Amino acid sequence: DSTPVVPPYIASKIKPSYVDEDGITWTGSYNVPLDGDSTAKNQQTIRFGSSDQICMSTRMRLECMVINSEGVVRSKFNVLNEVVIDRGSSPYLAALECFCDNVHLTTVQADGVIFSTPTGSTAYSMAAGGSVVHPAVPAILVTPICPHVLSFRSMVFPDHVVLRCYVPKDARSEASVAFDGKHRRELHRGDSVQIQMSPYPVPTICRVDHSADWLTSLKRNFNFNTRARQSPL
């Protein structure tokens, strides 16, 4: 049987029909009070799923470790969107060495570099010129921020790789790192940040399914690929 094993406390909420402790049959829709008013006239029905089935999307996260020059882990974070390594307050370009599975990937000479999840591909990474990636694609995006070469473009790696970004000893200045826009800290010469897929993804309940929700969001928030239609000749 190839059916995935779902914990009972989750399965009871996502199977097509569920009878709760009050004897009410729950089939993918429920009433939400407006402005805290529980009277029936001020309730609206919020529906999730289709054909009485609920779709859950598991959003990948990144596990990030800041490691000093002695190999000691200074801090550890799990991020849903991206980890950004940049020049911070320095007026100089960031000089960073990037590795993929301990194989040298590239030398970054730019304002910084973004390591993003598919969820974060529509955030800072997209603003820096990175690809937009479907949230169901198991991948890690590497997107440079204002690189000082024309050939450095956004790259997409499989989710099983281990990426590492290192501040070399001969770097002109130190760097800075932020995790989902928070917990900013300095990276001294010799420090590195290791990025890999986190074992703790974020489960989310879809309004319809992950493709419909994602495409609807792109069109609603970004007017994705919208232009006036050409008139027929």
Tab-separated table of C-alpha atoms in Angstrom:
chain	number	residue	atom	x	y	z
A	1	ASP	CA	0.000	0.000	0.000
A	2	SER	CA	1.563	3.282	-1.146
A	3	THR	CA	-0.903	5.459	0.791
A	4	PRO	CA	1.125	7.866	2.986
A	5	VAL	CA	0.754	7.448	6.736
A	6	VAL	CA	-0.938	10.523	8.216
A	7	PRO	CA	-1.013	11.091	11.998
A	8	PRO	CA	-4.543	10.574	13.389
A	9	TYR	CA	-4.826	14.137	14.711
A	10	ILE	CA	-4.254	15.421	11.163
A	11	ALA	CA	-6.150	12.705	9.302
A	12	SER	CA	-9.292	13.364	11.342
A	13	LYS	CA	-9.295	16.940	10.079
A	14	ILE	CA	-8.591	16.315	6.390
A	15	LYS	CA	-10.653	13.258	5.481
A	16	PRO	CA	-13.742	14.081	3.381
A	17	SER	CA	-16.204	13.804	6.254
A	18	TYR	CA	-15.520	14.299	9.945
A	19	VAL	CA	-17.972	14.179	12.853
A	20	ASP	CA	-16.733	16.326	15.746
A	21	GLU	CA	-17.309	15.835	19.477
A	22	ASP	CA	-20.618	17.723	19.250
A	23	GLY	CA	-21.971	15.342	16.622
A	24	ILE	CA	-21.691	17.905	13.817
A	25	THR	CA	-20.542	16.593	10.441
A	26	TRP	CA	-17.648	18.666	9.079
A	27	THR	CA	-17.213	18.411	5.295
A	28	GLY	CA	-14.738	21.088	4.300
A	29	SER	CA	-16.595	24.255	5.239
A	30	TYR	CA	-17.284	26.081	8.457
A	31	ASN	CA	-18.763	29.336	9.743
A	32	VAL	CA	-16.568	32.191	10.901
A	33	PRO	CA	-18.136	34.905	13.149
A	34	LEU	CA	-17.668	38.458	11.895
A	35	ASP	CA	-16.430	41.036	14.444
A	36	GLY	CA	-16.762	38.512	17.241
A	37	ASP	CA	-20.546	38.289	16.796
A	38	SER	CA	-21.640	34.647	16.964
A	39	THR	CA	-25.210	35.263	15.805
A	40	ALA	CA	-26.158	33.394	12.669
A	41	LYS	CA	-27.030	36.524	10.673
A	42	ASN	CA	-23.489	37.843	11.031
A	43	GLN	CA	-21.700	34.657	10.036
A	44	GLN	CA	-20.183	33.848	6.680
A	45	THR	CA	-19.207	30.465	5.310
A	46	ILE	CA	-15.539	29.937	4.452
A	47	ARG	CA	-15.011	26.921	2.195
A	48	PHE	CA	-11.794	25.000	1.776
A	49	GLY	CA	-11.032	22.291	-0.779
A	50	SER	CA	-13.252	20.870	-3.471
A	51	SER	CA	-15.399	17.747	-3.811
A	52	ASP	CA	-15.452	17.511	0.003
A	53	GLN	CA	-11.701	16.975	0.136
A	54	ILE	CA	-9.102	19.185	1.788
A	55	CYS	CA	-5.675	19.629	0.187
A	56	MET	CA	-2.646	20.176	2.398
A	57	SER	CA	0.566	21.720	1.097
A	58	THR	CA	3.862	21.057	2.885
A	59	ARG	CA	6.065	24.135	2.605
A	60	MET	CA	9.804	23.461	2.652
A	61	ARG	CA	12.029	25.362	5.076
A	62	LEU	CA	15.797	25.883	5.213
A	63	GLU	CA	17.981	24.965	8.163
A	64	CYS	CA	20.746	27.548	8.526
A	65	MET	CA	23.776	27.388	10.807
A	66	VAL	CA	26.256	30.189	11.454
A	67	ILE	CA	29.681	28.604	12.048
A	68	ASN	CA	32.763	30.511	13.226
A	69	SER	CA	36.360	30.028	12.064
A	70	GLU	CA	36.933	27.388	14.779
A	71	GLY	CA	34.038	25.271	13.519
A	72	VAL	CA	31.729	26.151	16.423
A	73	VAL	CA	28.041	26.632	15.607
A	74	ARG	CA	27.188	30.137	16.839
A	75	SER	CA	23.481	30.045	15.979
A	76	LYS	CA	20.900	28.007	14.132
A	77	PHE	CA	17.639	29.038	12.434
A	78	ASN	CA	14.879	27.526	10.301
A	79	VAL	CA	13.555	29.903	7.645
A	80	LEU	CA	10.442	29.713	5.484
A	81	ASN	CA	11.440	32.300	2.864
A	82	GLU	CA	15.149	33.091	2.607
A	83	VAL	CA	18.501	33.671	4.240
A	84	VAL	CA	20.312	36.754	2.944
A	85	ILE	CA	24.065	37.300	3.193
A	86	ASP	CA	25.035	40.843	2.218
A	87	ARG	CA	27.605	43.574	2.751
A	88	GLY	CA	25.649	45.091	5.642
A	89	SER	CA	26.824	48.617	6.467
A	90	SER	CA	30.067	48.252	4.509
A	91	PRO	CA	30.495	50.500	1.441
A	92	TYR	CA	32.420	47.718	-0.344
A	93	LEU	CA	31.187	44.732	-2.327
A	94	ALA	CA	30.676	41.554	-0.356
A	95	ALA	CA	33.381	38.984	-1.107
A	96	LEU	CA	32.024	35.480	-0.446
A	97	GLU	CA	33.023	31.953	-1.411
A	98	CYS	CA	30.097	29.591	-2.108
A	99	PHE	CA	30.249	25.792	-2.027
A	100	CYS	CA	27.780	23.070	-2.993
A	101	ASP	CA	28.377	19.721	-1.252
A	102	ASN	CA	31.928	20.934	-0.472
A	103	VAL	CA	32.621	21.613	-4.165
A	104	HIS	CA	33.465	25.224	-4.982
A	105	LEU	CA	30.482	26.828	-6.679
A	106	THR	CA	31.481	30.436	-7.265
A	107	THR	CA	33.063	33.527	-5.793
A	108	VAL	CA	30.427	36.144	-5.051
A	109	GLN	CA	31.408	39.756	-5.652
A	110	ALA	CA	28.110	41.538	-5.227
A	111	ASP	CA	25.956	43.381	-2.731
A	112	GLY	CA	25.021	39.928	-1.441
A	113	VAL	CA	23.418	36.590	-2.196
A	114	ILE	CA	19.999	35.098	-1.380
A	115	PHE	CA	19.350	31.438	-0.546
A	116	SER	CA	15.625	30.922	-0.963
A	117	THR	CA	12.920	28.270	-0.689
A	118	PRO	CA	10.234	27.946	-3.393
A	119	THR	CA	7.896	29.783	-0.999
A	120	GLY	CA	10.407	32.634	-0.780
A	121	SER	CA	10.920	32.715	-4.544
A	122	THR	CA	8.171	35.347	-4.834
A	123	ALA	CA	9.766	37.586	-2.169
A	124	TYR	CA	13.266	39.144	-2.095
A	125	SER	CA	14.623	36.596	-4.590
A	126	MET	CA	12.079	37.609	-7.234
A	127	ALA	CA	12.828	41.298	-6.638
A	128	ALA	CA	16.532	40.523	-7.257
A	129	GLY	CA	15.745	38.811	-10.589
A	130	GLY	CA	15.335	35.212	-9.422
A	131	SER	CA	12.952	32.645	-10.894
A	132	VAL	CA	9.422	32.132	-9.597
A	133	VAL	CA	9.179	28.512	-8.421
A	134	HIS	CA	6.052	26.461	-7.665
A	135	PRO	CA	5.911	25.681	-3.905
A	136	ALA	CA	5.691	21.926	-4.597
A	137	VAL	CA	9.094	21.899	-6.359
A	138	PRO	CA	11.783	20.557	-3.967
A	139	ALA	CA	14.533	23.086	-4.604
A	140	ILE	CA	16.851	25.727	-3.170
A	141	LEU	CA	17.345	28.959	-5.124
A	142	VAL	CA	20.594	30.933	-5.123
A	143	THR	CA	20.114	34.503	-6.353
A	144	PRO	CA	22.817	37.206	-6.419
A	145	ILE	CA	22.041	40.773	-5.323
A	146	CYS	CA	23.485	43.306	-7.785
A	147	PRO	CA	26.470	41.170	-8.899
A	148	HIS	CA	29.429	43.010	-10.424
A	149	VAL	CA	29.594	40.585	-13.373
A	150	LEU	CA	27.118	39.985	-16.188
A	151	SER	CA	27.295	36.177	-16.092
A	152	PHE	CA	26.114	35.571	-12.500
A	153	ARG	CA	22.467	34.529	-12.739
A	154	SER	CA	19.996	32.909	-10.370
A	155	MET	CA	20.485	29.145	-9.978
A	156	VAL	CA	18.185	26.351	-8.787
A	157	PHE	CA	19.565	23.364	-6.839
A	158	PRO	CA	17.880	20.127	-5.692
A	159	ASP	CA	16.740	20.115	-2.093
A	160	HIS	CA	19.237	17.446	-0.951
A	161	VAL	CA	22.379	19.559	-1.446
A	162	VAL	CA	24.260	21.292	1.364
A	163	LEU	CA	25.252	24.858	0.493
A	164	ARG	CA	27.877	26.857	2.349
A	165	CYS	CA	28.806	30.516	2.083
A	166	TYR	CA	32.169	31.531	3.543
A	167	VAL	CA	33.717	34.941	4.302
A	168	PRO	CA	37.391	34.518	3.267
A	169	LYS	CA	40.247	35.705	5.471
A	170	ASP	CA	41.390	38.175	2.806
A	171	ALA	CA	37.943	39.765	2.305
A	172	ARG	CA	38.072	43.569	2.194
A	173	SER	CA	35.269	43.797	4.762
A	174	GLU	CA	33.051	41.646	6.925
A	175	ALA	CA	29.527	40.595	5.927
A	176	SER	CA	26.073	40.387	7.484
A	177	VAL	CA	23.371	37.715	7.506
A	178	ALA	CA	19.614	37.843	8.130
A	179	PHE	CA	17.078	35.029	8.429
A	180	ASP	CA	13.619	35.798	7.011
A	181	GLY	CA	14.499	39.460	7.491
A	182	LYS	CA	15.213	39.016	11.212
A	183	HIS	CA	17.991	38.022	13.619
A	184	ARG	CA	20.588	40.036	11.693
A	185	ARG	CA	24.165	39.411	12.806
A	186	GLU	CA	27.703	40.088	11.658
A	187	LEU	CA	29.802	37.524	9.810
A	188	HIS	CA	33.490	37.957	10.617
A	189	ARG	CA	36.330	36.832	8.363
A	190	GLY	CA	36.499	33.052	8.575
A	191	ASP	CA	32.793	32.666	9.456
A	192	SER	CA	30.443	30.680	7.243
A	193	VAL	CA	26.737	29.962	6.876
A	194	GLN	CA	25.610	26.424	6.061
A	195	ILE	CA	22.224	26.040	4.357
A	196	GLN	CA	20.290	22.825	3.768
A	197	MET	CA	16.734	21.545	3.700
A	198	SER	CA	15.129	21.591	7.136
A	199	PRO	CA	13.562	18.376	8.493
A	200	TYR	CA	10.716	20.549	9.818
A	201	PRO	CA	8.497	21.780	6.935
A	202	VAL	CA	5.374	23.866	7.486
A	203	PRO	CA	2.044	22.155	6.682
A	204	THR	CA	-0.635	24.498	5.337
A	205	ILE	CA	-4.278	23.972	4.406
A	206	CYS	CA	-5.093	25.080	0.859
A	207	ARG	CA	-8.181	27.022	-0.092
A	208	VAL	CA	-8.553	24.825	-3.210
A	209	ASP	CA	-5.236	23.088	-3.960
A	210	HIS	CA	-1.609	24.202	-4.037
A	211	SER	CA	-1.572	25.062	-7.753
A	212	ALA	CA	-4.867	26.962	-7.776
A	213	ASP	CA	-3.988	28.876	-4.598
A	214	TRP	CA	-0.496	29.752	-5.844
A	215	LEU	CA	-1.558	30.897	-9.317
A	216	THR	CA	-4.460	32.899	-7.904
A	217	SER	CA	-2.059	34.597	-5.489
A	218	LEU	CA	0.379	35.464	-8.296
A	219	LYS	CA	-2.370	37.024	-10.394
A	220	ARG	CA	-3.952	38.866	-7.465
A	221	ASN	CA	-0.771	40.253	-5.882
A	222	PHE	CA	1.486	40.808	-8.900
A	223	ASN	CA	-0.937	41.117	-11.841
A	224	PHE	CA	1.139	38.261	-13.220
A	225	ASN	CA	1.669	38.521	-17.009
A	226	THR	CA	-1.230	40.947	-17.363
A	227	ARG	CA	-1.428	43.315	-20.329
A	228	ALA	CA	-4.049	44.707	-22.674
A	229	ARG	CA	-5.090	42.052	-25.166
A	230	GLN	CA	-4.304	42.750	-28.820
A	231	SER	CA	-7.231	43.533	-31.057
A	232	PRO	CA	-7.932	41.124	-33.942
A	233	LEU	CA	-6.743	42.256	-37.370
